[in-house]
Structure formats: structure tokens, C-alpha cells
Coordinates of C-alpha atoms in Angstrom, one line a residue:
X1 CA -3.7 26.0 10.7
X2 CA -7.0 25.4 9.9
X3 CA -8.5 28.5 7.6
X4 CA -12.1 29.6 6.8
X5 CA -13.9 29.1 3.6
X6 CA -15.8 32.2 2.3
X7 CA -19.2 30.5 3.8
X8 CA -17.6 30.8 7.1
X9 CA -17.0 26.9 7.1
X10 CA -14.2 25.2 7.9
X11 CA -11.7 24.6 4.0
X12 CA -11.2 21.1 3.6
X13 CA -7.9 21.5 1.8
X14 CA -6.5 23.5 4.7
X15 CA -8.1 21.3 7.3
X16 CA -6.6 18.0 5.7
X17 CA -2.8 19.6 7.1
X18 CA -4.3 19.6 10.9
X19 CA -5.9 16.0 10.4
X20 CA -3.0 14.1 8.7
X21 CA -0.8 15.9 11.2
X22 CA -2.8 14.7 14.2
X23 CA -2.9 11.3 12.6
X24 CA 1.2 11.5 12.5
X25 CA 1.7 12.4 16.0
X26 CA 0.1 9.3 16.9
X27 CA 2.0 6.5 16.7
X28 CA 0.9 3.5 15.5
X29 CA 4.3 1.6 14.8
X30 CA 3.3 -2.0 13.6
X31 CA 6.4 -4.5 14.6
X32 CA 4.1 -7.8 13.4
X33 CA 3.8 -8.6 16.8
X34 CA 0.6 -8.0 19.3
X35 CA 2.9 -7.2 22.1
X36 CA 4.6 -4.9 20.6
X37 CA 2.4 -3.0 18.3
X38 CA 1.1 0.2 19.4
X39 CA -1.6 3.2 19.0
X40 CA -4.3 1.6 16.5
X41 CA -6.6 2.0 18.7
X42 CA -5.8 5.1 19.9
X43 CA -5.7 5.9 15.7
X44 CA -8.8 4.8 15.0
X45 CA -10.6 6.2 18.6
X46 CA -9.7 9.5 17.0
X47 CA -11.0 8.8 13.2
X48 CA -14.7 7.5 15.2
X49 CA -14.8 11.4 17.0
X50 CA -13.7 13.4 14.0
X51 CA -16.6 11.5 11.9
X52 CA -18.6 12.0 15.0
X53 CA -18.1 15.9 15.0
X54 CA -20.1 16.1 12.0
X55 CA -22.8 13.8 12.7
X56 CA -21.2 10.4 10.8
X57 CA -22.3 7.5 12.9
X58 CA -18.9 4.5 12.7
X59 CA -18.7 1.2 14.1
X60 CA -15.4 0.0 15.7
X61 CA -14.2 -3.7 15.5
X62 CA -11.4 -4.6 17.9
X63 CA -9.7 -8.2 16.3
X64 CA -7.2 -8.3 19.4
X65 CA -6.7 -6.1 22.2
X66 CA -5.6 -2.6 20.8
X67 CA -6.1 -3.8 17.0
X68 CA -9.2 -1.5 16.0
X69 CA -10.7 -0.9 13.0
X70 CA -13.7 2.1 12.0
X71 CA -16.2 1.4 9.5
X72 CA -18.8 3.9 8.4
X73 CA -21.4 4.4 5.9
X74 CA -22.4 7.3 3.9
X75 CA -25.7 7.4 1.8
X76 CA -25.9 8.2 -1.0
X77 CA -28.9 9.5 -3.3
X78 CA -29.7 6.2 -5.1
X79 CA -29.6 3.5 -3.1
X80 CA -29.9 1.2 -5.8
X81 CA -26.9 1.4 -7.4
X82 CA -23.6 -0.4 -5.5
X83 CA -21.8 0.8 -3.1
X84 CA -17.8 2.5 -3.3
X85 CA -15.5 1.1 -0.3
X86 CA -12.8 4.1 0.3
X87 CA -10.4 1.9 2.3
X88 CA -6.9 2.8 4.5
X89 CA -4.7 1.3 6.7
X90 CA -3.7 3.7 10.2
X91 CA -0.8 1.1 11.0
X92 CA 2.7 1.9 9.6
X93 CA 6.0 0.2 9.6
X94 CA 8.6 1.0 12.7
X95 CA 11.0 3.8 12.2
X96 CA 14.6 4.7 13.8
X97 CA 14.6 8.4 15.2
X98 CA 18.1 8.4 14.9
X99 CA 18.5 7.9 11.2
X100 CA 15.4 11.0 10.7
X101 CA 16.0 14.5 9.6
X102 CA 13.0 15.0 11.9
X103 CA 11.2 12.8 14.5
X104 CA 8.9 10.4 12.7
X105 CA 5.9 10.9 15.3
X106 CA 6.6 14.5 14.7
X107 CA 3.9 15.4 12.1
X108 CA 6.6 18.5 11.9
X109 CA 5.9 20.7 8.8
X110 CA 8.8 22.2 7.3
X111 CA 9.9 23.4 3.4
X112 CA 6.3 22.8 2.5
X113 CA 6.3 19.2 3.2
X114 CA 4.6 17.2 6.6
X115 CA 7.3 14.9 7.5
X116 CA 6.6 11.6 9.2
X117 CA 6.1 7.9 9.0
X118 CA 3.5 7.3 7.4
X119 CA 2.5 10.4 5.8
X120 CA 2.6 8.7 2.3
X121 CA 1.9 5.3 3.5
X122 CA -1.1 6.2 4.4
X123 CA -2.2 8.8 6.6
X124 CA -2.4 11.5 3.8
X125 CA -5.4 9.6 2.5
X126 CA -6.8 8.7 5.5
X127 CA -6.8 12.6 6.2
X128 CA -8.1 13.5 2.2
X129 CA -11.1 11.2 2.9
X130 CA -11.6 12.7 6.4
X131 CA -11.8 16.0 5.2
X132 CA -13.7 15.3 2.3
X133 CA -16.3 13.9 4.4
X134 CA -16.2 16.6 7.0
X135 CA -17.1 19.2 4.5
X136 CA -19.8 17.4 3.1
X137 CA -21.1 17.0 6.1
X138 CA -21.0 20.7 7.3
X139 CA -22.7 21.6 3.5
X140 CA -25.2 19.2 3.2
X141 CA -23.3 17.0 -0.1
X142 CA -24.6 13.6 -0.5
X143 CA -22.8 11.2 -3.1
X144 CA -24.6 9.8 -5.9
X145 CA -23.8 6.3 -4.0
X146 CA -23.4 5.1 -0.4
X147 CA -19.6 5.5 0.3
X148 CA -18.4 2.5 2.7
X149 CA -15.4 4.2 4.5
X150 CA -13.2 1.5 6.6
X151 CA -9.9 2.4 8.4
X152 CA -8.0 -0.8 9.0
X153 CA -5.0 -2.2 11.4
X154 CA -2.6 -4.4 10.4
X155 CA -2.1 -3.7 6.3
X156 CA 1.4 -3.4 7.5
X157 CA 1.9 -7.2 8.5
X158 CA -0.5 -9.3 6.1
X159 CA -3.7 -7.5 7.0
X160 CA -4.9 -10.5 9.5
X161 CA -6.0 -8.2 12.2
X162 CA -7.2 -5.2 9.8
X163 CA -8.9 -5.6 6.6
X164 CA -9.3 -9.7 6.5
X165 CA -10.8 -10.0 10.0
X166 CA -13.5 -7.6 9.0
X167 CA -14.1 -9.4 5.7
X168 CA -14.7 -12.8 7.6
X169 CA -16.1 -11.4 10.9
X170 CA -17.7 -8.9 9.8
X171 CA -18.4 -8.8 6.1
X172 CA -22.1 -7.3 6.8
X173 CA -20.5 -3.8 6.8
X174 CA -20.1 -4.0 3.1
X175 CA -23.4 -5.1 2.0
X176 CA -23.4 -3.6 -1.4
X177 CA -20.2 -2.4 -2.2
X178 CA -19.2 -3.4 -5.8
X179 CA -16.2 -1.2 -6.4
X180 CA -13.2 -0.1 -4.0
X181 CA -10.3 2.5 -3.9
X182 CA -7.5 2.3 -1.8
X183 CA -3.8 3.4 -1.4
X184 CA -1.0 3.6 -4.3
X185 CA -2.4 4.8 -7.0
X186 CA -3.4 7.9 -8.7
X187 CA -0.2 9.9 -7.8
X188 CA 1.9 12.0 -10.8
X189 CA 4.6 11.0 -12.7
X190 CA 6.4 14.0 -14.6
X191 CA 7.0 13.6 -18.2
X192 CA 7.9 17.3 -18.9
X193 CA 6.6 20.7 -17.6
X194 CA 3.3 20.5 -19.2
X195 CA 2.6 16.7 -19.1
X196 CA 2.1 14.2 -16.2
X197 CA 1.4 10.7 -15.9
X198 CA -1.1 9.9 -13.1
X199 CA -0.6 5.9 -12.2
X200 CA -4.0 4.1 -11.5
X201 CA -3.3 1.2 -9.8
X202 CA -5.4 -1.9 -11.4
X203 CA -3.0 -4.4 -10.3
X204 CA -0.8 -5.5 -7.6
X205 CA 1.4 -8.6 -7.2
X206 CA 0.4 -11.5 -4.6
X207 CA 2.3 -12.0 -1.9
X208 CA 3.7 -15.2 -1.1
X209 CA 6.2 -14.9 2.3
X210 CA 7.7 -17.6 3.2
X211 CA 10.4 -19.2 5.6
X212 CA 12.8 -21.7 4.6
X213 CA 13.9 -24.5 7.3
X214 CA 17.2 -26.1 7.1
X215 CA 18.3 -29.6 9.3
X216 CA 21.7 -31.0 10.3
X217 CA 23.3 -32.7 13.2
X218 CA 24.3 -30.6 16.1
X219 CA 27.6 -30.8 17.3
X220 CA 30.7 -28.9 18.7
X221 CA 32.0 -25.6 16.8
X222 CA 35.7 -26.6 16.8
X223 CA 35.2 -29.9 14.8
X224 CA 35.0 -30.8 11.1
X225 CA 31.4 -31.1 10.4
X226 CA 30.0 -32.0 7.3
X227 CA 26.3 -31.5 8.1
X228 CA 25.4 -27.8 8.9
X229 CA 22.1 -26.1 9.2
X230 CA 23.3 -22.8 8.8
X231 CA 25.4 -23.9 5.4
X232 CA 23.1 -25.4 3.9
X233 CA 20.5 -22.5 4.4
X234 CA 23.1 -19.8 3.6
X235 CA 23.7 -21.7 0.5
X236 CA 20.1 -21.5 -0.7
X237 CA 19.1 -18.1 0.4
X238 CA 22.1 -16.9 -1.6
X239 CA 20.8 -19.0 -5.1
X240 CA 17.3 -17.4 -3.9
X241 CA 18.6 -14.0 -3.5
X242 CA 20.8 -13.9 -6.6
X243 CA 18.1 -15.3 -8.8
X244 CA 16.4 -13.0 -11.7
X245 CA 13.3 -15.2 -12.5
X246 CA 12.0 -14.9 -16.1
X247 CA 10.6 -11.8 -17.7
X248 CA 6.6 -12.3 -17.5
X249 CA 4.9 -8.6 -19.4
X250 CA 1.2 -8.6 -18.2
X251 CA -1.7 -6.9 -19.8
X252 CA -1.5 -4.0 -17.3
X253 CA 2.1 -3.5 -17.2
X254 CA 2.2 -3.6 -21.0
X255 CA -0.5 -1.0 -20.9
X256 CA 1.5 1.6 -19.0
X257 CA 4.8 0.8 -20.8
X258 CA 2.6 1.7 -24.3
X259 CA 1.5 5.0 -22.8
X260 CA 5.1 5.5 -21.5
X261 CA 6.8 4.9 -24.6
X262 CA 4.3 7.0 -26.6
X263 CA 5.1 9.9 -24.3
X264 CA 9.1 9.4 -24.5
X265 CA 9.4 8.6 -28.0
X266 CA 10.9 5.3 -27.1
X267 CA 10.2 2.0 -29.0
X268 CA 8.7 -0.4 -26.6
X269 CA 10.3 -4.1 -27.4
X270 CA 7.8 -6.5 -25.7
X271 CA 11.0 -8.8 -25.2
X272 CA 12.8 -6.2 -23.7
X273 CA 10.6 -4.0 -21.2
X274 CA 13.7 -3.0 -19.5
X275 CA 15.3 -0.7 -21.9
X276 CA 12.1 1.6 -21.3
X277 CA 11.9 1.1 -17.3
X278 CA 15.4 2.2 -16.8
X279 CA 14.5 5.8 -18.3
X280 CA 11.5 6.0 -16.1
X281 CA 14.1 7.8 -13.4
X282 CA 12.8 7.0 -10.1
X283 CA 9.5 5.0 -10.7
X284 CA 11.9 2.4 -12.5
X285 CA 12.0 0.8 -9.1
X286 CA 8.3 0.2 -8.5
X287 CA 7.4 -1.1 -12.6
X288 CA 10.5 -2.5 -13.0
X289 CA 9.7 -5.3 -10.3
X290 CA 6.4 -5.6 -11.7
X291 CA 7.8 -7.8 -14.8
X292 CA 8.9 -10.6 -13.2
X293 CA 8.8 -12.7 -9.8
X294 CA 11.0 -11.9 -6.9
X295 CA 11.9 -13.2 -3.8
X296 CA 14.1 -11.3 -1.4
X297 CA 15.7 -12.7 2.1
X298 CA 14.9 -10.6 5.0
X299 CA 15.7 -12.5 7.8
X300 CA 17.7 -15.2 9.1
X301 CA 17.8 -17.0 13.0
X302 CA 20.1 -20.0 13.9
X303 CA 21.7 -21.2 16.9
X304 CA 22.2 -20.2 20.7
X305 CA 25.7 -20.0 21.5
X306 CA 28.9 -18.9 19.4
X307 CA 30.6 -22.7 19.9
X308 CA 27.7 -24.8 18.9
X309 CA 26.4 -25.7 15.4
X310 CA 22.8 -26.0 15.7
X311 CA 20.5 -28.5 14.4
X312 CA 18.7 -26.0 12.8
X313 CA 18.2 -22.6 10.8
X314 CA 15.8 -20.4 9.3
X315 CA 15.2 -17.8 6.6
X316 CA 12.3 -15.4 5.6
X317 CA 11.5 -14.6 1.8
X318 CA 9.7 -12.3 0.9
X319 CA 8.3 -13.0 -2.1
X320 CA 5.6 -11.4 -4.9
X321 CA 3.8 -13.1 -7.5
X322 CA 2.9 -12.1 -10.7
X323 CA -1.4 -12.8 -11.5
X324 CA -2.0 -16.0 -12.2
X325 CA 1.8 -17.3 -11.1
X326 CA 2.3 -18.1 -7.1
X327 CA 2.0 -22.1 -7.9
X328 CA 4.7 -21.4 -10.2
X329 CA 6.8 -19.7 -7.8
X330 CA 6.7 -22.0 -5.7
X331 CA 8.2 -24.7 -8.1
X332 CA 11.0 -22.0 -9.3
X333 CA 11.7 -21.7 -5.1
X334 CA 11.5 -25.6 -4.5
X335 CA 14.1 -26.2 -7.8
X336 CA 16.4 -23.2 -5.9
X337 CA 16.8 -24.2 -2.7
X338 CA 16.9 -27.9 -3.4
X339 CA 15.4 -30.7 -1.9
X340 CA 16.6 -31.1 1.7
X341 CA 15.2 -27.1 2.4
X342 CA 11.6 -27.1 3.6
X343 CA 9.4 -24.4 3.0
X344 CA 6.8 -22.8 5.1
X345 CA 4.0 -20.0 4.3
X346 CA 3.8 -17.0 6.3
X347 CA 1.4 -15.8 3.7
X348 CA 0.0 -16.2 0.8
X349 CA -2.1 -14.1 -1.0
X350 CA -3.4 -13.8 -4.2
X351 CA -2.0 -10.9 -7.2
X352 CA -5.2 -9.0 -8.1
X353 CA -6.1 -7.7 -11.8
X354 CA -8.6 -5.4 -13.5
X355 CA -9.2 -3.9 -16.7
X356 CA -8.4 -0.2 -17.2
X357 CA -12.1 0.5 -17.7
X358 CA -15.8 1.2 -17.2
X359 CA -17.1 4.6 -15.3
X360 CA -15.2 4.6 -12.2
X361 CA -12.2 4.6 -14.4
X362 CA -13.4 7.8 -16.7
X363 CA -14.6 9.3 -12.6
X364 CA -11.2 9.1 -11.7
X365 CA -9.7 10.6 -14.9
X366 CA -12.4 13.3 -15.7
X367 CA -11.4 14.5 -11.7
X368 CA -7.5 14.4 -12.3
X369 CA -8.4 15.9 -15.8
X370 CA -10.3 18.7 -14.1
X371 CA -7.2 19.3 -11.3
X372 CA -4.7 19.1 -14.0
X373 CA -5.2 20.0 -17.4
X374 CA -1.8 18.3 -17.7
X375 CA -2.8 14.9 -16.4
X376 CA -2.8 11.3 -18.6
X377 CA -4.6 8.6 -16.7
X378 CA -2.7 5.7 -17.1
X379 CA -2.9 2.2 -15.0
X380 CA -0.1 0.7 -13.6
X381 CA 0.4 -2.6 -11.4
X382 CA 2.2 -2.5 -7.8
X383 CA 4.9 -4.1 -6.9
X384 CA 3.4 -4.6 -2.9
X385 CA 0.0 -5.5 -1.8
X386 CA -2.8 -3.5 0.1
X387 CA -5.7 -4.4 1.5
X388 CA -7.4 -4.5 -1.7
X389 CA -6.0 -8.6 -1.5
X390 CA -8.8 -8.9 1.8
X391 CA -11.8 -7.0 -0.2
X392 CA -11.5 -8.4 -3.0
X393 CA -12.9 -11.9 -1.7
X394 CA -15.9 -9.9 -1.4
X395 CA -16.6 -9.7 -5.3
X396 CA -15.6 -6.2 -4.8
X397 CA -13.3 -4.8 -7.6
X398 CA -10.3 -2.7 -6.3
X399 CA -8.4 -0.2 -7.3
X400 CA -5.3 2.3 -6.2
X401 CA -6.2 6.0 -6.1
X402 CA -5.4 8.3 -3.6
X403 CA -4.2 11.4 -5.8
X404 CA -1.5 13.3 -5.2
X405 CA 0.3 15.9 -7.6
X406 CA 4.2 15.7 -6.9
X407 CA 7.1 17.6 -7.1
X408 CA 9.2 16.4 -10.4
X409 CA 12.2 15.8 -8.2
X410 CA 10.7 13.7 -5.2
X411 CA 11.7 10.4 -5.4
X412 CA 8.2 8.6 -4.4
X413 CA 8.8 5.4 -4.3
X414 CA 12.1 5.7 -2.2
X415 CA 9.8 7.3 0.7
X416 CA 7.8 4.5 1.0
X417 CA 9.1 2.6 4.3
X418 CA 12.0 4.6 3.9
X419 CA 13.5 7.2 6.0
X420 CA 12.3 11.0 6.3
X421 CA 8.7 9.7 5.0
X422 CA 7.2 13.0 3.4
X423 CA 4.6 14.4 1.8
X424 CA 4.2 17.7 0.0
X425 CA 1.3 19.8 1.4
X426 CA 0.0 21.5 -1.8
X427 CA -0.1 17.5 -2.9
X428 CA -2.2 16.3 -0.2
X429 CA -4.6 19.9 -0.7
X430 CA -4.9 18.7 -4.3
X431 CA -5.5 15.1 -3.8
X432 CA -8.8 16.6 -1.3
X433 CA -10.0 19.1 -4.9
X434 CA -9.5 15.0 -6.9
X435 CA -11.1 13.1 -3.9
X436 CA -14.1 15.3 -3.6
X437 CA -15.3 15.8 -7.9
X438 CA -14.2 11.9 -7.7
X439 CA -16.7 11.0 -5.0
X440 CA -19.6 13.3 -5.8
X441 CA -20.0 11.5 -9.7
X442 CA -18.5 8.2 -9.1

């Protein structure tokens, strides 16, 4: 697949197809469990020789058997300004083959897409940043800063094996680094033919998963009994499931809903952000859960045989936080489910927040310019979390840009852990062009 560029050199933007391919054949399906989880290693073995190929010395850091992580430094021309961290995760979430179009370990390419899980979530970065890297390499490029590349395990399941072991075990790796960019952000949203919305993520919500533990006395499944486990914790997952908590419009989120209404020609009502959402078509999904706190059951495990009412039952929430409001959360949860419900943190980390600003902001929007004369810059917050939660402890200020320029009809944010993951080829090709004017001015 892999084509020449007219120096006889190796194109990066046809070479990103064969690496983000390579990196979706292997599968590195992250269950949350150690003994279960497979092929980081193998992932990140295979990141450590492409780098290598080219002369780029990496470091790997194992946190448990086959959890690896790659870290590797580029230098740049002035070593006295801070250094950029270009983060991404190689684990992804499991996938069913039977409910595919295609196999999702396939890396299959077909109607100019390369389907498989992961390929938006996040392989197709991983394999932008690879290739950008590879060509400088071959053409003698040096940044204008060192770049600080680190390929993580574990984003997938609260990061504790991945980007927050490195930043407490090994934090010397990055010395310097002031800045960061990472996944979900910078891809396009189109308004019409000739204008597009590129979404910088500045924010992301916390997240704040939790279990909920419910008591009662054991006994016999044919009698009467007034003191259930598994009532009382159905009773308040559904209050917790059913409840809409308060509209909260941040600083970022009122940001892009300006821009937005601007471009639409619809009045923006600060007391109804909704109205505007709901004609965002199918982005409405990702901002429209960014304007309030949710909390969503996932799970729920009680009992051991079908005649015996069990002592005890459980529940998993998964909850995000607006900046600034997990304590409050937690009291809105506590006041749901009542006072006989315990709660338990999985996890519990912070929302993030930045201003829409400074000259790695106009970097990013003078390269997306450059790519697309179409293009408006705006920033956005995200509903998940990344890794950016870890780095950030490191004073290091984060951001979401791995461009891509998508089809007007793809639904993005439906292929994130969703089924028939995809991502269009001439998108990942022009998120390489972004990536590389990005990181030689930055």
C-alpha cells in the first residue's frame, strides 16, 4: 500500500493506511481485567520497532505483566522552550464479531474506509503520529520543541495501568513538557458545503464511577419478604437512571454553542442550550451531555441461586462530572438513592478545563486553516475522559486534537465504542498534512 514520494522516500499520508492497519490486526481488547486483557504489549512491541526503523530511541514500561507502555523523545531545535506531550492509548474496548459488517481485528479496507475497533478510538492517531515521525526522520525535520511521544495501556478502563502509572512511576519521561494533545478533538463538523466546524477539545468531564451496595436479610424465594437487597437497589438505580440533573452551561460549552448559533442563524438562549443542541444532527449526542451531570447504570450482580433472596446486591454508575461539580454529584446521588444505599468509588477523577487560547491554540488553527480553507476552530468540551485526566497532574495543560476531516454523513460519535468502528482513509491522510505543519511550528 505503501507509495513513494517524488524524493524516493517513503509518503507519510500513504504509509499511515499500512501502520493504522497493522495496529488494527492486533488485538488489544481491554475487558478491565488483567486476566483477560490482551495484546498491549504485543501493541506497543511493534510501536518501539517502527520508531526504531528510523533511528528513534523509546523506552517501554511494563505496569503488570502484558500492560506496556512506549515513551520516546524527540528534540527539538530550542531546548529551552517546554516540551509538547503527543499522547494515545493502544488499548480498546471488547467487540462482538457477530454483530460486525467486518471482523473488528480485521484492519479490512473497503468503500474508502479502514474498518475496525479502534480505528477512531485511537489507533488512527497513534498511526498519524507514527508516520509523521517516520518521515521526519527519513528527511532530516526537527520540531521547533522536543516532542514527548507516549503510547499508553489501559485509557480504556480508568488509565491505572497506562497513563497514571507512568505519571507516578515514572514522571521523569516528561521533564519539561508544558503542553499536551491527545485524542477527541480537532475532527470536522459540517455546517454546509463550504464551511466546517473543527471541535478542539479544551474540556472533558470527570469521571466519577461508582457502585452502589444494597443490604437485606436473606431468606427463602417463596415467602413474603419485606427486606430485599435486590428491591431496594432496583428501586434506586431506576431514580438514578431516570434522573435529568440540572442544566449547568460552562464557559467552554457556551463558547462553542456561540460559534454554533452564529453559523446556523439560531438564537442561543443561555437558559435553554437545548433548543440549539438538538439541530446539531449527530454531534447533539456528545455536547448535549456536556450541559449537565449524568449518571448511567451499567451493571447490576445479586444472588446465587433462582430460590434464594440474597443478603446483598450491587450496581455500577457510571457517572461524569461537570468542572468544578463531582462533590456535588455526589450529594445529588446520596439524596437519590436514599440513605440505606452505600456508595463506593471505582473512580474518581477530576473534569479538566482550559481557555481557548495562547499559540498552541492559533498552531492548531493556522494548520486546519491551511488543510481546509473551509475550517472554523472552535473548542468544545467531551463528554468522556482520556488520558489527559493522568497528565494533567503534571502541570501539563491538555488538549483534544487528532484531526480528521469527515464525511458530512458519518455519524462520529455513534462509532465510538460502537459497532463497525471506521474511519475514512482520505481523513486519516489529512489528519498526517494537519499533524505534521501542527508539529513543525507549535
Amino acid at each position: 500500500m505503501t507509495s513513494d514520494a517524488p524524493s524516493g522516500r517513503p509518503d507519510p499520508t500513504a504509509e499511515v493506511v499500512d501502520l493504522c492497519r497493522d495496529l488494527l490486526r492486533i488485538d488489544t481488547t481491554n475487558t478491565g481485567d488483567n486476566d483477560t486483557s490482551v495484546g498491549e504489549r504485543r501493541a506497543a512491541e511493534y510501536v518501539a520497532e517502527k520508531l526504531a526503523e528510523v533511528g528513534v530511541e523509546s523506552v517501554l514500561r511494563e505496569s503488570a505483566p502484558g500492560r506496556a507502555n512506549v515513551v520516546a523523545r524527540i528534540p527539538g531545535t530550542d531546548p529551552s522552550r517546554g516540551a509538547l506531550l503527543v499522547h494515545g492509548h493502544l488499548d480498546v474496548v471488547p467487540a462482538d464479531a457477530d454483530e460486525w459488517s467486518v471482523h473488528p481485528f480485521s484492519g479490512e479496507l473497503r468503500d474508502g474506509y479502514l474498518w475496525g475497533r479502534g480505528a477512531i478510538d485511537m489507533k488512527d492517531f497513534d498511526a498519524m503520529v507514527l508516520a509523521v515521525v517516520r518521515h521526519w526522520q527519513r528527511t532530516g525535520v526537527r520540531p521547533p520543541r522536543d516532542i514527548v511521544l507516549a503510547y499508553t495501556a489501559d485509557e480504556e478502563a480508568g488509565s491505572d495501568y497506562g497513563a497514571r502509572f507512568l505519571v507516578e512511576r515514572h514522571r521523569e519521561l516528561f521533564d519539561g513538557c508544558t503542553e499536551a494533545i491527545g485524542e477527541v478533538g480537532g475532527f470536522s463538523y459540517s455546517v454546509n458545503d463550504s464551511q466546517r466546524l473543527y471541535l478542539i477539545e479544551t474540556a472533558e468531564k470527570g469521571i466519577d464511577w461508582l457502585r452502589l451496595h444494597a443490604k437485606g436479610r436473606p431468606g427463602h424465594g417463596s415467602m413474603v419478604h419485606d427486606d430485599n437487597a435486590v428491591t431496594a437497589l432496583a428501586e434506586a438505580v431506576a431514580r438514578v437512571g431516570r434522573h435529568r440533573f440540572p442544566v449547568v452551561v460552562t464557559d467552554t460549552v457556551r463558547a462553542f454553542l456561540e460559534e454554533v448559533s452564529d453559523l446556523l442563524g439560531v438564537e442561543l438562549d443561555p437558559e435553554d442550550p437545548e433548543t440549539a443542541i438538538a439541530k446539531l444532527g449527530p454531534i447533539a449526542n456528545i455536547i448535549g451531555a456536556t450541559i449537565r451531570n449524568t449518571a448511567n447504570p451499567t451493571r447490576l450482580n445479586a444472588g446465587y441461586k433462582d430460590n434464594v433472596i440474597p443478603g446483598r446486591a450491587t450496581a455500577t454508575i457510571d457517572c461524569r462530572s461537570l468542572p468544578g461539580q463531582s462533590e456535588l454529584l455526589e450529594r445529588q446521588l446520596r439524596e437519590l438513592v436514599g440513605p440505606d444505599i452505600a456508595i463506593e468509588y471505582i473512580q474518581r477523577q477530576p473534569a479538566l478545563e482550559t481557555t481557548f487560547d495562547g499559540d498552541l491554540v492559533e498552531a492548531m488553527s493556522a494548520a486546519l486553516r491551511a488543510e481546509d480553507p473551509g475550517a472554523r476552530p472552535v473548542p468544545y468540551m467531551l463528554s468522556g475522559g482520556t488520558d489527559a485526566k493522568a497528565f494533567s497532574q503534571l502541570g501539563i495543560r491538555c488538549f483534544g486534537f487528532a484531526p480528521l476531516r469527515l464525511p458530512a454523513d458519518l455519524n462520529f460519535s455513534a462509532l465510538f465504542h460502537g459497532i463497525d468502528e471506521r474511519v475514512p482513509v482520505d481523513g486519516l491522510q489529512f489528519g498526517v498534512r494537519v499533524l505534521d505543519r501542527f508539529l513543525r511550528t507549535c
